[in-house]
CSV table of C-alpha atoms and ligand atoms in Angstrom, one decimal:
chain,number,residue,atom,x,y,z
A,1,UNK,CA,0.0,0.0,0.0
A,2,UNK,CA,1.2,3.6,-0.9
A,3,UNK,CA,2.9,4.7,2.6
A,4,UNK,CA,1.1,8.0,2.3
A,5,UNK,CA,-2.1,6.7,1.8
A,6,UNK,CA,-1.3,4.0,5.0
A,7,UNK,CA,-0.8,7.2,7.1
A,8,UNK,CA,-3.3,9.5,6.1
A,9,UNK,CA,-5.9,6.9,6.2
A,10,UNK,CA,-5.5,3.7,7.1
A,11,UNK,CA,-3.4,4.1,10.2
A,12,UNK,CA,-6.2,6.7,11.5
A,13,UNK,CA,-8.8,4.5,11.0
A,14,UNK,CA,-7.0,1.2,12.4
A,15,UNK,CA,-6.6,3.6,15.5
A,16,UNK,CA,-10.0,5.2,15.9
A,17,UNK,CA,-11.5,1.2,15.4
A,18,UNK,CA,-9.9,-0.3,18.3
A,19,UNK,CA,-10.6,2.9,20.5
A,20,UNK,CA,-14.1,2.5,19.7
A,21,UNK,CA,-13.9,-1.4,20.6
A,22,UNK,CA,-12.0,-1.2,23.4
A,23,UNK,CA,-14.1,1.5,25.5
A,24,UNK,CA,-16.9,-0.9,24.1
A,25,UNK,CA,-15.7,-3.8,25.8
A,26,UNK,CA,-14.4,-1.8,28.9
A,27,UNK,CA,-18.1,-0.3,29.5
A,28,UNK,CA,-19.4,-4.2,28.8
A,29,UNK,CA,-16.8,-5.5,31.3
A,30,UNK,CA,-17.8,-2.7,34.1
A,31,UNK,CA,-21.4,-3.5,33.5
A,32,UNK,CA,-21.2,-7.4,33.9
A,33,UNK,CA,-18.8,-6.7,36.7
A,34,UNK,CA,-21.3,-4.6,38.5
A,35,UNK,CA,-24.2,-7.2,37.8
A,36,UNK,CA,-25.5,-4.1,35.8
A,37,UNK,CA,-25.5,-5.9,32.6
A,38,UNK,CA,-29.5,-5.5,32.2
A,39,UNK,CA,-29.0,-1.5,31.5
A,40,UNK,CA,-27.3,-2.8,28.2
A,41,UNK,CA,-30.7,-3.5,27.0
A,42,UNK,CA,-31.7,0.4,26.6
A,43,UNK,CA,-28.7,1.4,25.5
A,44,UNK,CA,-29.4,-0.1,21.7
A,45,UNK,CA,-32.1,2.5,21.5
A,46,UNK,CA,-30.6,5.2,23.3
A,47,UNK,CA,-27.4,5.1,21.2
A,48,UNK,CA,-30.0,5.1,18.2
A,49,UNK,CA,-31.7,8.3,19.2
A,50,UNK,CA,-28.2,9.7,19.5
A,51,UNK,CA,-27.3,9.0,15.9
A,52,UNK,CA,-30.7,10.1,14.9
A,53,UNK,CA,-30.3,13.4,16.7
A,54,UNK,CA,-26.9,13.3,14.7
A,55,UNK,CA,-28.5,13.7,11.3
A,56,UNK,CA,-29.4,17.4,12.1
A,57,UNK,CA,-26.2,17.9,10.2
A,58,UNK,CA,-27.7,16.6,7.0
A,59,UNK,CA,-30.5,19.2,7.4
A,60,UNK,CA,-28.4,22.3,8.2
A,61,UNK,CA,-26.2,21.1,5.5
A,62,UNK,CA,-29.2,21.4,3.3
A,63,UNK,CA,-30.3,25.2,4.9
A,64,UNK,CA,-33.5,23.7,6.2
A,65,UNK,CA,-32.4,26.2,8.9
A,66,UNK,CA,-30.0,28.7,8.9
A,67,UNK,CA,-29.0,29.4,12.7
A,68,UNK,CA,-25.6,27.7,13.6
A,69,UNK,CA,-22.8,26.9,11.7
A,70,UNK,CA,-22.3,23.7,9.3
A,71,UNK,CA,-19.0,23.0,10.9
A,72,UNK,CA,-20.2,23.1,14.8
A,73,UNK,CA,-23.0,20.5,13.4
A,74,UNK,CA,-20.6,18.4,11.6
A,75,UNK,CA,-19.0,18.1,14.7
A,76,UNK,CA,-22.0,17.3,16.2
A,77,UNK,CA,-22.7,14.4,14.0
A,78,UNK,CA,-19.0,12.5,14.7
A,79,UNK,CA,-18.9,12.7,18.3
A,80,UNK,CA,-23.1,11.9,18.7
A,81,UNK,CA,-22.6,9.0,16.0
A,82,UNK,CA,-19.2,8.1,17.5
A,83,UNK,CA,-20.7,7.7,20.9
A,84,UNK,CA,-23.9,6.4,19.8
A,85,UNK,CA,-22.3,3.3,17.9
A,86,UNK,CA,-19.9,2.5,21.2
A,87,UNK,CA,-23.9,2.3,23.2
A,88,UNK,CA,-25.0,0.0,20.5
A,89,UNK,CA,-22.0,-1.8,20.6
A,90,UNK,CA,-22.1,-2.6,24.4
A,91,UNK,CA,-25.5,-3.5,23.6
A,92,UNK,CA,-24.7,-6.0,21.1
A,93,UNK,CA,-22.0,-7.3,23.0
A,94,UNK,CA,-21.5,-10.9,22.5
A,95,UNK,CA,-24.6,-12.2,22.3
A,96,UNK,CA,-25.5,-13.1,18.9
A,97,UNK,CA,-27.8,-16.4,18.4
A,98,UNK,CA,-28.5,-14.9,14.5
A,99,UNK,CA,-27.3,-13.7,11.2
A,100,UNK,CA,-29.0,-10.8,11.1
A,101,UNK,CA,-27.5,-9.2,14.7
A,102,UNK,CA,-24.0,-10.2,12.9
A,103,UNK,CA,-24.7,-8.3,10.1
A,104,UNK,CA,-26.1,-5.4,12.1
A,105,UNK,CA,-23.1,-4.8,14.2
A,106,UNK,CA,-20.5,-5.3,11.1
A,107,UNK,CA,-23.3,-2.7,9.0
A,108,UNK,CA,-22.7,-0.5,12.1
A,109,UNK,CA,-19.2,-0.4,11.7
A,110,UNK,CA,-18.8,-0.3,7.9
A,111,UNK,CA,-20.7,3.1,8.6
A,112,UNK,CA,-18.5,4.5,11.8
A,113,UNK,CA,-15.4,3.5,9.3
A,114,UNK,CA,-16.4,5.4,5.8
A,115,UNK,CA,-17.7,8.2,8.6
A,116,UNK,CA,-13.8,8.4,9.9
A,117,UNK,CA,-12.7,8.1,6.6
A,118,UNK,CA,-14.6,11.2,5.1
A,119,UNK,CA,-13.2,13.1,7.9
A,120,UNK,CA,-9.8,12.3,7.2
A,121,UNK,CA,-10.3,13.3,3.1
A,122,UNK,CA,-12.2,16.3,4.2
A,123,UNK,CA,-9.0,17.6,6.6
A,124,UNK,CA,-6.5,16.4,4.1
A,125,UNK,CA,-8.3,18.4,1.4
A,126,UNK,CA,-8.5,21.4,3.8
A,127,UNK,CA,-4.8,21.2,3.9
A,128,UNK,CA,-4.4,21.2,0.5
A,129,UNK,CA,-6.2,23.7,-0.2
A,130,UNK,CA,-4.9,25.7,2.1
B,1,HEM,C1,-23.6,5.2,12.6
B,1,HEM,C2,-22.7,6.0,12.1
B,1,HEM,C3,-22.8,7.0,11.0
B,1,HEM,C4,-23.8,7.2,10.1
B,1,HEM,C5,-25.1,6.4,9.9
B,1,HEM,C6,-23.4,8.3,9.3
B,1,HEM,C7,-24.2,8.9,8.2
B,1,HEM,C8,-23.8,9.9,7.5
B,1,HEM,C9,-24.6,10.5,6.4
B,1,HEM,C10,-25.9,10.0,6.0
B,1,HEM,C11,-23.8,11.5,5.9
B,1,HEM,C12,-24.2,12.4,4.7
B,1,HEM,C13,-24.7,13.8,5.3
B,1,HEM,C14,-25.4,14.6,4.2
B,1,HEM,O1,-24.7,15.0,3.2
B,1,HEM,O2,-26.5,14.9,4.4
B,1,HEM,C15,-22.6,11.6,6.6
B,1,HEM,C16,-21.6,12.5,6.3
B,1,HEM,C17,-20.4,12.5,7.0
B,1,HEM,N1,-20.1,11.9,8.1
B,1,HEM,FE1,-21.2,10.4,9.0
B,1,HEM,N2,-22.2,8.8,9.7
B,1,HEM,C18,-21.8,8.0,10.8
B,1,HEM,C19,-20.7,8.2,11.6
B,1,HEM,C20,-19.7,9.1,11.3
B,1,HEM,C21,-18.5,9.2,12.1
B,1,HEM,C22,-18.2,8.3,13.3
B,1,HEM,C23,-17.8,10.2,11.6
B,1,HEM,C24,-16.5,10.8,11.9
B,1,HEM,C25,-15.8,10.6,13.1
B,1,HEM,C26,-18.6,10.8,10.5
B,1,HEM,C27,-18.2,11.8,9.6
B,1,HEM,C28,-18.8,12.2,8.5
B,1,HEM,C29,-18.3,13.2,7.6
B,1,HEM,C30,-17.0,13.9,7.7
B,1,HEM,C31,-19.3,13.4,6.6
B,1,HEM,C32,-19.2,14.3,5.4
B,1,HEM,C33,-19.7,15.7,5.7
B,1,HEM,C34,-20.0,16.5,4.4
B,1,HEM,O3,-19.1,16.5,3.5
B,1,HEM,O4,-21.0,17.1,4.3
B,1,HEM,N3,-19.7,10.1,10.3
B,1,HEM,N4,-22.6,10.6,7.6
């Protein structure tokens, strides 16, 4: 692989992924440990509203509304979806007995992933720019 492209953005990504799994499994750990697992239940739909809410982006983007700038609600969407995809994560955990939970969870990530890597073409095309 081209070494620049391996930094710019595969090495981001590679980093970004195993964050996102390991404060997953951390938070799935504390939980079990604190016989607490049960609250992973509502956290599916919780971390669902959060990605939801996240999509206000798409409409400011669009000038639906005007107030606010695009940038503050692009920021907006990463962390919200960031966060919301760890909550659905722990709420997966390991407890698949189907296909279609599989393919939900590797779906999820497919989507965090092209998410990290449009941010790091968007900054590397700001720099250029620039
Ligand atoms: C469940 C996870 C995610 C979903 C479903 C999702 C969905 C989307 C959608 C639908 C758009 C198009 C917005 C529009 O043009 O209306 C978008 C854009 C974008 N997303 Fe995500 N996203 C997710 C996670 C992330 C994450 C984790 C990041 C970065 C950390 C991210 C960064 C971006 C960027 C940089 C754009 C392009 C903004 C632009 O050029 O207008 N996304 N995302």
């Amino acid at each position: 692989m081209n070494k620049s492209l391996f930094f710019k953005y595969f090495f981001p990504l590679l980093i970004w992924m195993l964050i996102i799994i390991i404060i997953s499994i951390s938070i799935d750990f504390v939980l079990h440990f604190f016989q607490l697992a049960w609250i992973g239940r509502y956290l599916g739909s919780f971390g669902t509203v959060l990605i939801a809410i996240s999509f206000v982006y798409s409409i400011r983007k669009r000038e639906l509304f005007k107030s606010g700038s695009p940038k503050t609600f692009l920021m907006l969407h990463e962390y919200l979806s960031l966060v919301g995809a760890v909550l659905i994560l722990v709420h997966a955990g390991i407890h698949y007995n189907g296909h279609l939970a599989w393919l939900a969870t590797i779906m999820l990530l497919l989507n965090v992933a092209s998410g990290i890597i449009g941010k790091s073409i968007l900054r590397n095309a700001a720099k250029r720019l620039k």
